Tab-separated table of C-alpha atoms and ligand atoms in Angstrom:
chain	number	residue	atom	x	y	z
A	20	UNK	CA	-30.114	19.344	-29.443
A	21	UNK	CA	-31.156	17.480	-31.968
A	22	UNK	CA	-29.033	14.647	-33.754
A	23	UNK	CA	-31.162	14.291	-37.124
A	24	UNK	CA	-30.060	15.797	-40.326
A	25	UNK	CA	-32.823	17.365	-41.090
A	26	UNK	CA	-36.309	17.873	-39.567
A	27	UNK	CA	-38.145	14.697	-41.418
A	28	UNK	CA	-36.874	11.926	-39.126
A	29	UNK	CA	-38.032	13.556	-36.238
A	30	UNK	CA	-41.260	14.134	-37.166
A	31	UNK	CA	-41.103	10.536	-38.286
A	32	UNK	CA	-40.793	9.576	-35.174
A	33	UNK	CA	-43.076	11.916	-33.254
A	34	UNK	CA	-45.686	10.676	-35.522
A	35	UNK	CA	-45.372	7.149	-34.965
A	36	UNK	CA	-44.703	7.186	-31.167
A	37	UNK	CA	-47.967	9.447	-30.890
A	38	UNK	CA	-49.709	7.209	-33.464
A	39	UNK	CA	-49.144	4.274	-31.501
A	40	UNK	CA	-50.230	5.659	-28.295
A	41	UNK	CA	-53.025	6.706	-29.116
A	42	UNK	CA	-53.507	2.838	-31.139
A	43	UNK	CA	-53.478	1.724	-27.726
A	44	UNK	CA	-55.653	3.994	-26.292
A	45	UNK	CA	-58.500	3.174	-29.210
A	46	UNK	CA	-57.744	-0.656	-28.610
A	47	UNK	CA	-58.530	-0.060	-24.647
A	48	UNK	CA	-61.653	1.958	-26.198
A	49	UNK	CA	-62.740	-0.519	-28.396
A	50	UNK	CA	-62.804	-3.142	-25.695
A	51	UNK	CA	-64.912	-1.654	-23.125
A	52	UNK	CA	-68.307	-2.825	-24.389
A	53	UNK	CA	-67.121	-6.644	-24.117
A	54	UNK	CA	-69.251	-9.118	-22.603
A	55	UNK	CA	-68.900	-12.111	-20.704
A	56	UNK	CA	-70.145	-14.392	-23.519
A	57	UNK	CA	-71.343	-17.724	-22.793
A	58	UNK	CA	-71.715	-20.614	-24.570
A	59	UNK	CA	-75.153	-22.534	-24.969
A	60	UNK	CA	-74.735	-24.581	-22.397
A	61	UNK	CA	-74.307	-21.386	-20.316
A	62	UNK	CA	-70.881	-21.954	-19.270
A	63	UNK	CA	-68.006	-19.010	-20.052
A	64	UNK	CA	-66.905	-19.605	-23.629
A	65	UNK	CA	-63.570	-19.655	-24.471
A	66	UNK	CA	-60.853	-18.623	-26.643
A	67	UNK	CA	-60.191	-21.961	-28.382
A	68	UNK	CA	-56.416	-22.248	-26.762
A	69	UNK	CA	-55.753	-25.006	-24.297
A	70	UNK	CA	-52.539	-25.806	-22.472
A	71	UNK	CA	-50.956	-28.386	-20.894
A	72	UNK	CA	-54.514	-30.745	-21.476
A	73	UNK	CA	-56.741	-28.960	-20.100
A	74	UNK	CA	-56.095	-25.312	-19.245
A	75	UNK	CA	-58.438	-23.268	-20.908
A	76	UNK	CA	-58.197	-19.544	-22.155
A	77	UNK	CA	-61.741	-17.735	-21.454
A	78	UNK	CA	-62.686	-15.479	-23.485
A	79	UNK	CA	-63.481	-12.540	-20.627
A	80	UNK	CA	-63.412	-9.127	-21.059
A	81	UNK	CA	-60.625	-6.935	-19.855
A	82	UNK	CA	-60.455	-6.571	-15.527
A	83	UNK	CA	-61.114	-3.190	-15.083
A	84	UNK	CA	-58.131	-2.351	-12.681
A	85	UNK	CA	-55.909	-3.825	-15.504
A	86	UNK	CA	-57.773	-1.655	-18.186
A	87	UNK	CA	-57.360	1.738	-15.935
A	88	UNK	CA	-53.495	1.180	-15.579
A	89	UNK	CA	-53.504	0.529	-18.760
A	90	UNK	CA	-55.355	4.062	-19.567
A	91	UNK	CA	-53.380	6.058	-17.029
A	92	UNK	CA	-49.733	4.296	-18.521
A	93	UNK	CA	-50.916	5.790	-21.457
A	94	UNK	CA	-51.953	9.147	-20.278
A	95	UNK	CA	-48.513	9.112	-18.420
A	96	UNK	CA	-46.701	8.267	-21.406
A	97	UNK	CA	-48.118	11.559	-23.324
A	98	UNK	CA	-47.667	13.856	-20.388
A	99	UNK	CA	-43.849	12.943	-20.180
A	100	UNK	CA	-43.571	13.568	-23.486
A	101	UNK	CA	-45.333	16.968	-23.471
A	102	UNK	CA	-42.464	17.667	-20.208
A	103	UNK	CA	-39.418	15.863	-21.252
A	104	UNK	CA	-36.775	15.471	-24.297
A	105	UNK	CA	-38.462	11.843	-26.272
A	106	UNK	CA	-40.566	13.172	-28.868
A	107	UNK	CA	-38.791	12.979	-32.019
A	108	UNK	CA	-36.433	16.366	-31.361
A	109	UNK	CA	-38.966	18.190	-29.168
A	110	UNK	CA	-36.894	19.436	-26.108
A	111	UNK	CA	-40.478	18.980	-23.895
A	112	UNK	CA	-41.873	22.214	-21.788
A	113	UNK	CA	-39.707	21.272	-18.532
A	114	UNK	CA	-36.378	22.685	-19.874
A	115	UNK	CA	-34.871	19.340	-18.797
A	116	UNK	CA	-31.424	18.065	-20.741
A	117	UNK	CA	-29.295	15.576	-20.083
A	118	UNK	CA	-26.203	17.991	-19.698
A	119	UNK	CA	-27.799	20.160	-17.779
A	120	UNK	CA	-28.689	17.329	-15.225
A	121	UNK	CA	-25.032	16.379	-15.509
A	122	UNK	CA	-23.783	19.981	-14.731
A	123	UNK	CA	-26.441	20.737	-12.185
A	124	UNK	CA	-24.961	17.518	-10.007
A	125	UNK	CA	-21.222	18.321	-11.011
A	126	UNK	CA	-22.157	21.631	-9.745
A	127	UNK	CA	-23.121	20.232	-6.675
A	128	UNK	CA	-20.908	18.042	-5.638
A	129	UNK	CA	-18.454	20.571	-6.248
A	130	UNK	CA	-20.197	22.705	-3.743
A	131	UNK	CA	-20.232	20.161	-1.337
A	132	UNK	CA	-16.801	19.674	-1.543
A	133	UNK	CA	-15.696	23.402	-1.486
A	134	UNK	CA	-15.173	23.557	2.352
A	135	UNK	CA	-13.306	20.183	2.375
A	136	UNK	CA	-10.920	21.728	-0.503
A	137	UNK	CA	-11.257	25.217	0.663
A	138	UNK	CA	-8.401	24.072	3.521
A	139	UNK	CA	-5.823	23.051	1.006
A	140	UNK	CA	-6.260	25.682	-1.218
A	141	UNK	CA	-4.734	28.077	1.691
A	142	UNK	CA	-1.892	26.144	2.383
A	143	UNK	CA	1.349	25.694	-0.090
A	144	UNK	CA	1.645	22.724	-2.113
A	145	UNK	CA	4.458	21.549	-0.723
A	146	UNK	CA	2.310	21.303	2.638
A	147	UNK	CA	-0.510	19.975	0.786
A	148	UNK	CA	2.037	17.718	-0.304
A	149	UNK	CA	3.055	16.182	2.618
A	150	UNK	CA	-0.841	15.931	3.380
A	151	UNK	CA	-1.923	11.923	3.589
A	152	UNK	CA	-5.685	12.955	3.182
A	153	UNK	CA	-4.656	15.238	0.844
A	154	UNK	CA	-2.337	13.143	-1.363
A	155	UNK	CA	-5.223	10.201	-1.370
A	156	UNK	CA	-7.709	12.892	-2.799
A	157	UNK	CA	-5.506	13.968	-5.320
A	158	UNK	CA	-4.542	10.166	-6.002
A	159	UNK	CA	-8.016	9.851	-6.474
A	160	UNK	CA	-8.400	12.459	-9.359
A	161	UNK	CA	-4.707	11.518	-10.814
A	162	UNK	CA	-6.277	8.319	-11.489
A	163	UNK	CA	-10.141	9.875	-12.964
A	164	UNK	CA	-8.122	12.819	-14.983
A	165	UNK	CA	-4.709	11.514	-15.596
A	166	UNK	CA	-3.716	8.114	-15.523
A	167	UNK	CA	-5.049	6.877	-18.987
A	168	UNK	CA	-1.579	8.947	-20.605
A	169	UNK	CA	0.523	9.114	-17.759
A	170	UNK	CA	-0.213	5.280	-16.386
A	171	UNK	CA	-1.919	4.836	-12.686
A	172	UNK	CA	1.505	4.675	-11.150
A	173	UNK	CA	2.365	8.422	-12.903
A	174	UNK	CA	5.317	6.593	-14.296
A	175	UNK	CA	4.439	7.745	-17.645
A	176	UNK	CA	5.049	5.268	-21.303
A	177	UNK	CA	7.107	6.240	-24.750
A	178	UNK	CA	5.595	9.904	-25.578
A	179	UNK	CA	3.890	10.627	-22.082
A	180	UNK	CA	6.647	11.704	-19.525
A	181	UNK	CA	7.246	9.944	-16.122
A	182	UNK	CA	6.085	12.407	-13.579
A	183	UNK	CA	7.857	10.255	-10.450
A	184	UNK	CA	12.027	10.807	-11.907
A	185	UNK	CA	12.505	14.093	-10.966
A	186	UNK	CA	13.079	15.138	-14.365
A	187	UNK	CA	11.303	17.668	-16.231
A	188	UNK	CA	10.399	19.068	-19.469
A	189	UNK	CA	8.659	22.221	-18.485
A	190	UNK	CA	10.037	22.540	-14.841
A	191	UNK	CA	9.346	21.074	-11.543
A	192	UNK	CA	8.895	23.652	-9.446
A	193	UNK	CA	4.880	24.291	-8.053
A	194	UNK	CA	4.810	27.030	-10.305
A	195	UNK	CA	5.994	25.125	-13.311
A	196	UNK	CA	3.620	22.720	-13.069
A	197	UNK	CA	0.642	24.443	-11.978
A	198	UNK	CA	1.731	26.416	-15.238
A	199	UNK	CA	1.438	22.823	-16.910
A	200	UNK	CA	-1.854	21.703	-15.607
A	201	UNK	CA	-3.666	24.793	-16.162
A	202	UNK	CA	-2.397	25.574	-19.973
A	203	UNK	CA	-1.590	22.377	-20.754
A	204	UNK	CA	1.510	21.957	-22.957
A	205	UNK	CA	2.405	21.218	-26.549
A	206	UNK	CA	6.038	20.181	-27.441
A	207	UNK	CA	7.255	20.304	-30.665
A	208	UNK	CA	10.267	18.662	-31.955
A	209	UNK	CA	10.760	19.751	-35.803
A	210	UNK	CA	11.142	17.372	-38.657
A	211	UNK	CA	14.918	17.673	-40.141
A	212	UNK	CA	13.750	15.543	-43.185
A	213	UNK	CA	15.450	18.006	-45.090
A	214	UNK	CA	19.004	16.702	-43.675
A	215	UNK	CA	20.893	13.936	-45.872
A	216	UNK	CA	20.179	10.866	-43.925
A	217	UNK	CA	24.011	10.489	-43.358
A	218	UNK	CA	23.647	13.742	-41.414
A	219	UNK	CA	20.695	12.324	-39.469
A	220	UNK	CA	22.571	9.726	-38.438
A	221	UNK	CA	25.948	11.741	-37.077
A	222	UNK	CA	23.078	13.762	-35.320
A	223	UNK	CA	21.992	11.084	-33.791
A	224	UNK	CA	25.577	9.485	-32.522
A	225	UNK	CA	26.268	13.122	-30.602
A	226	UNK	CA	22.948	13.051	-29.026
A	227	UNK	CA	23.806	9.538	-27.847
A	228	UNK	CA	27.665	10.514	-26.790
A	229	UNK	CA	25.771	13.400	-24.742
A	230	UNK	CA	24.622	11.214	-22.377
A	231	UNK	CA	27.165	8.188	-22.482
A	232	UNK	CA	26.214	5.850	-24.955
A	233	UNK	CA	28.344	4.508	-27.295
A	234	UNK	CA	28.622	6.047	-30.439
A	235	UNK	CA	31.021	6.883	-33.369
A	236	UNK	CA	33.745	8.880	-32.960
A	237	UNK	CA	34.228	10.598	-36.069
A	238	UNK	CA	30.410	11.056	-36.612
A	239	UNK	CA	30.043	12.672	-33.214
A	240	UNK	CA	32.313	15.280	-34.323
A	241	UNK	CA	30.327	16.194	-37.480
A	242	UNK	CA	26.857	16.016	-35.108
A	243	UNK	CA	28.789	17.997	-32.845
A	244	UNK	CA	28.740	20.630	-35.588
A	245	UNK	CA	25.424	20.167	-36.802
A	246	UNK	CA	24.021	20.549	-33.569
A	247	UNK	CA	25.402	23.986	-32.763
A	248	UNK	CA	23.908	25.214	-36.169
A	249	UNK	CA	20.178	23.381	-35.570
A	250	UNK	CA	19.665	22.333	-32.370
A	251	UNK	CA	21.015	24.673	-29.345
A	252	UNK	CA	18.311	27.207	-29.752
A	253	UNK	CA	16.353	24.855	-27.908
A	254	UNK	CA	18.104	22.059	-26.216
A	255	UNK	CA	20.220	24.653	-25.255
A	256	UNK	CA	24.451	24.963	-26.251
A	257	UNK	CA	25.410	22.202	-24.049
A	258	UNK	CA	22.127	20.104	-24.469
A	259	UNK	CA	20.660	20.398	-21.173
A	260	UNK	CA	17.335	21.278	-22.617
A	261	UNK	CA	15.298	24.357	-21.981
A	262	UNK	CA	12.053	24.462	-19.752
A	263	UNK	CA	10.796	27.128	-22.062
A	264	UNK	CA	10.447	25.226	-24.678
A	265	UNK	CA	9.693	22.116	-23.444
A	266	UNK	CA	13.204	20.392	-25.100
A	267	UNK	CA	13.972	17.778	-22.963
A	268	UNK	CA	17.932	17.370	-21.289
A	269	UNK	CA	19.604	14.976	-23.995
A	270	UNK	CA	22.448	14.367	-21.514
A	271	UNK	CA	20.625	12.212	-18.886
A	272	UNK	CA	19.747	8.876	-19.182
A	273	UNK	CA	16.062	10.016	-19.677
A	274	UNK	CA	13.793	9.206	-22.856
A	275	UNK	CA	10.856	10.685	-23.636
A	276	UNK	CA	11.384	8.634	-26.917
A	277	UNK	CA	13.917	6.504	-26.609
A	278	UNK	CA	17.746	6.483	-27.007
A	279	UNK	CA	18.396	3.767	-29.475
A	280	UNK	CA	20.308	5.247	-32.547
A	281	UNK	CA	16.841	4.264	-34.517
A	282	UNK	CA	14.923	6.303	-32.256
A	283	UNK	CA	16.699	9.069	-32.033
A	284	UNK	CA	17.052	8.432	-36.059
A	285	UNK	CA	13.027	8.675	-35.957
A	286	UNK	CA	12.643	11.360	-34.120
A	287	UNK	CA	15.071	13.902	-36.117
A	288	UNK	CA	13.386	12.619	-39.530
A	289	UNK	CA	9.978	12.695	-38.570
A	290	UNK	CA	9.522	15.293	-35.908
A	291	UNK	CA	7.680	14.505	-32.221
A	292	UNK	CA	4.529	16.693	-31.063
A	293	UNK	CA	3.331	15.641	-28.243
A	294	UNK	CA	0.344	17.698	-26.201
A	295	UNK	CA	-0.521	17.833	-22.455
A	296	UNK	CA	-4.267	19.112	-22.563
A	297	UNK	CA	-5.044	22.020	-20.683
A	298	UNK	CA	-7.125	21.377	-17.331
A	299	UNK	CA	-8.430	24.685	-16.666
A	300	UNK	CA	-11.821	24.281	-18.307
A	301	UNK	CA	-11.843	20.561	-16.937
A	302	UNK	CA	-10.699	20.512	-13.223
A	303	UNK	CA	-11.452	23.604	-10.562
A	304	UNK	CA	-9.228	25.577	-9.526
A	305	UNK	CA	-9.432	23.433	-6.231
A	306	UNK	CA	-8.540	20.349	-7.960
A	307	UNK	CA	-6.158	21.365	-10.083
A	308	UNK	CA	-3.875	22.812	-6.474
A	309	UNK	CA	-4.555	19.145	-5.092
A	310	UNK	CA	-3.106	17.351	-8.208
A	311	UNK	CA	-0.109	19.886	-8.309
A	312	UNK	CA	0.262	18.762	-4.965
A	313	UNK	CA	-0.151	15.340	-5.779
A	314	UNK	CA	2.447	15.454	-8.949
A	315	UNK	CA	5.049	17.850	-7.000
A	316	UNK	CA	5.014	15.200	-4.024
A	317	UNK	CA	5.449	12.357	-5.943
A	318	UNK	CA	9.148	13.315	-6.961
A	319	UNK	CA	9.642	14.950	-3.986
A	320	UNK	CA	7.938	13.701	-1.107
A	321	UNK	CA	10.714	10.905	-1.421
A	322	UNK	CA	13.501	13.356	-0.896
A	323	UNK	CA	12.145	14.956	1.624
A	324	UNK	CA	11.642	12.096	3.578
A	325	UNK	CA	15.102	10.864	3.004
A	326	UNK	CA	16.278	13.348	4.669
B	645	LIG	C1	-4.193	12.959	-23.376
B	645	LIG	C2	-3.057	12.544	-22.599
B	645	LIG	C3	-2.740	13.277	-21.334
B	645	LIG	C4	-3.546	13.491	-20.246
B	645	LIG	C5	-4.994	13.099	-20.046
B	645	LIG	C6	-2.734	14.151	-19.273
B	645	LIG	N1	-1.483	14.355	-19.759
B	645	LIG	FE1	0.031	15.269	-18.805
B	645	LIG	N2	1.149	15.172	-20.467
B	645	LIG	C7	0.807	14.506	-21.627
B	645	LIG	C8	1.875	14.631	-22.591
B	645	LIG	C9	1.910	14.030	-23.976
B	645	LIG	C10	2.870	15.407	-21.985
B	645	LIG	C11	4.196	15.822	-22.581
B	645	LIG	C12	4.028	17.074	-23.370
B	645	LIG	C13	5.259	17.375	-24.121
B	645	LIG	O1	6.064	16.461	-24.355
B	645	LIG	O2	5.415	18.530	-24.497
B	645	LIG	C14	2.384	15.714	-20.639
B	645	LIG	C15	3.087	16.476	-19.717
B	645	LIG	C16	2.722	16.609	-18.390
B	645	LIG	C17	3.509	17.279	-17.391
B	645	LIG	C18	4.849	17.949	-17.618
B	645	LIG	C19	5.923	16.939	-17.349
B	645	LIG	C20	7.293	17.538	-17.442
B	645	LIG	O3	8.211	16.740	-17.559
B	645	LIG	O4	7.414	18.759	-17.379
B	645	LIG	C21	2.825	17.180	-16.211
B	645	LIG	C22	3.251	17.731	-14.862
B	645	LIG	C23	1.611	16.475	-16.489
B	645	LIG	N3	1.560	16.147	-17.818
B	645	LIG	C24	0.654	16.179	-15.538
B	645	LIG	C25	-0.612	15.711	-15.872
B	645	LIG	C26	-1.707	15.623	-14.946
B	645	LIG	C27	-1.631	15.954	-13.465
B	645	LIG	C28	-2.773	15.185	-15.659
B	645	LIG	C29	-4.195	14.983	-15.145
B	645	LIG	C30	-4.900	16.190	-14.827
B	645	LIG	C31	-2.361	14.969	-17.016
B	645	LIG	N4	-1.043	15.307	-17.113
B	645	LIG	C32	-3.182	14.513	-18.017
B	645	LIG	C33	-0.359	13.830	-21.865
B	645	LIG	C34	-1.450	13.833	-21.021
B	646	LIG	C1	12.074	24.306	-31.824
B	646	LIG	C2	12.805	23.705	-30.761
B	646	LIG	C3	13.613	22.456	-31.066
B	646	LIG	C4	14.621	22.312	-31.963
B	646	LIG	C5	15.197	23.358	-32.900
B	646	LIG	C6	15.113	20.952	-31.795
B	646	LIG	N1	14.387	20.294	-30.849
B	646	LIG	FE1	14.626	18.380	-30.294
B	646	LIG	N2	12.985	18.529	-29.132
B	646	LIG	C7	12.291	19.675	-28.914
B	646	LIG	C8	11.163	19.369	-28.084
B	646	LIG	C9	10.120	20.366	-27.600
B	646	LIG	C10	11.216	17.990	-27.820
B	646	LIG	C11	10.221	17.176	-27.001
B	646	LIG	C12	9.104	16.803	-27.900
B	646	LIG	C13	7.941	16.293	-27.120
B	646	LIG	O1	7.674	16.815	-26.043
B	646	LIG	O2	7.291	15.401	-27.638
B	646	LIG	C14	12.403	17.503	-28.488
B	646	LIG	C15	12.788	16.174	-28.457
B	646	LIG	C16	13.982	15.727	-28.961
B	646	LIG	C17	14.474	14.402	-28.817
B	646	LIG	C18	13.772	13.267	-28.112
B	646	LIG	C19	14.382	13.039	-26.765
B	646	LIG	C20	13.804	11.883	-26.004
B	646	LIG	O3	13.895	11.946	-24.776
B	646	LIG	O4	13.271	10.948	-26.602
B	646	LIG	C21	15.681	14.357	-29.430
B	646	LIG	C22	16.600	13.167	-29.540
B	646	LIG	C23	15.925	15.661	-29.965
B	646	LIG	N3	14.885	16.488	-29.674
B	646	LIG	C24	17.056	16.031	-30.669
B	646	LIG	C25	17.161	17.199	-31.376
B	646	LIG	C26	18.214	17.499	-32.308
B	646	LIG	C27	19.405	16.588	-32.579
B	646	LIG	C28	17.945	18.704	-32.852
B	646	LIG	C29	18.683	19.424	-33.941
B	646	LIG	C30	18.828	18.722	-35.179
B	646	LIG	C31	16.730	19.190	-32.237
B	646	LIG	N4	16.293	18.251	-31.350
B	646	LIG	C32	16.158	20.417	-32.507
B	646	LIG	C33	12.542	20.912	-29.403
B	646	LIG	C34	13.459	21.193	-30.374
């Protein structure tokens, strides 16, 4: 692949990283005929430059082990770039990329690793689950694939949802959240910009009341009523939510958001998308079981142990 606009550059450069090559090899060349020369009293002349009082430079020619690595640094130079990617944009006659290093070794350390996950993949998740080996590998690739949205401890920030609470936006069940890993997610909350702000705001007092907060009476009553007319088709007629469509439960005392009256305010004017990126072109098959696993246990492992 080549990163130049145009083919000029790389030429450019192919012709000055040949050029001075070859320099060098002329220079070597040009140096091979050099004598000893002496001075008239015999002795080796020198260069002129004296250090430290009386260290003398003398004006010898090359040593021919230093002149041959010289030469063969040279010739080594030109026959890796005849082979490999350096000349300018030339890809070299090896067929050697950098990505196809990267997924050659990928590759392969997937292979080696097939047998290990080849054990899990039989098994449920909820066995995998309750797997220490298991739950330390998929640890492991929560915190390589995962943790930079959902924090190392899984316990998630405003906009990226805690996966330890036991409460979901798509569903917690294995299925659900394979479902979620593989396809990835994208949640939409429309803008209602197009309310009067006075609206927005007795919107935003029901959602609150929903889950306990205090909040106006009288403007509950009018969200109450704007709510059935915008809002239940996906948070649902009672405002539990809807794992369908990703609309979170407004009557718990989770936020993806937040639950201040200026939140909530923000979110109906503005809108929320939010997007979980889908693994399935990312993670193997393999992987993707383990950190189901991993995710499903981490609400649930608790409970199961409780009991
Ligand atoms: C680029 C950021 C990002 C990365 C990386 C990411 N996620 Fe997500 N994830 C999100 C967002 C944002 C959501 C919420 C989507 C929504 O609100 O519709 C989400 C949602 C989820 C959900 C659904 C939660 C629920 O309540 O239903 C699960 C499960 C999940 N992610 C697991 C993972 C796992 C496992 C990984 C690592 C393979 C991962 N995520 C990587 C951003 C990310
Ligand atoms: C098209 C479906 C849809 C409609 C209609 C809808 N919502 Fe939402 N809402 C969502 C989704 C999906 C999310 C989660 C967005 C995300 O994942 O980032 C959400 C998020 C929210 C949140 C943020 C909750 C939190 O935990 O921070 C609030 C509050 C909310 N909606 C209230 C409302 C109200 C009030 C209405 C009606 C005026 C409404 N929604 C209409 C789908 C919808």
């Amino acid at each position: 692949m080549s990163d130049f606009f145009n083919s000029g550059w790389s030429n450019y450069i192919a012709l000055v990283s040949l050029v001075g090559i070859v320099w060098c090899i002329w220079l070597l060349a040009s140096q091979r005929k050099a004598k000893v020369i002496h001075t008239a009293d015999g002795a080796v002349a020198d260069t002129g430059h004296v250090w430290d009082g009386d260290l003398r430079e003398l004006n010898n020619p090359l040593p021919r082990w230093w002149a041959w690595m010289f030469l063969l640094s040279c010739i080594f130079a030109l026959a890796y770039l005849v082979l490999f990617p350096g000349l300018g944009s030339f890809p070299g006659v090896a067929g050697y990329t950098t990505d196809g290093a990267l997924m050659s070794s990928m590759t392969e350390a997937n292979d080696e690793l097939k047998p290990v996950y080849a054990k899990y993949v039989k098994m449920d998740i909820e066995e995998v689950a309750a797997d220490p080996k298991a739950r330390e590998m998929g640890q492991r690739l929560f915190l390589n694939s995962c943790a930079q949205c959902h924090g190392s401890d899984a316990g998630g920030a405003k906009g990226f949802p805690n996966l330890t609470d036991g409460d979901w936006l798509y569903g917690g069940s294995p299925e659900n959240i394979k479902t979620t890993l593989i396809n990835g997610r994208n949640g939409v909350m429309p803008a209602y910009g197009h309310l009067e702000t006075a609206q927005i705001v007795d919107l935003a007092n029901y959602v609150r009341s929903l889950s306990g907060l205090p909040a106006d009476d009288a403007k509950v009553a009018r969200g109450a009523e704007l709510f059935k007319s915008n809002c239940v088709a996906c948070h649902g007629v009672d405002g539990k939510g809807n794992i369908a469509m990703g609309a979170p439960n407004l009557t718990d005392k989770t936020w993806l958001y937040g639950g201040s009256e200026a939140t909530v305010v923000e979110t109906l004017t503005k809108g929320r998308i939010a997007m979980m990126p889908s693994q399935d072109k990312v993670l193997s098959p393999e992987k993707i079981h383990l950190l189901t696993a991993y995710v499903w246990g981490l609400s649930n492992n608790k409970t199961a142990a409780a009991k």
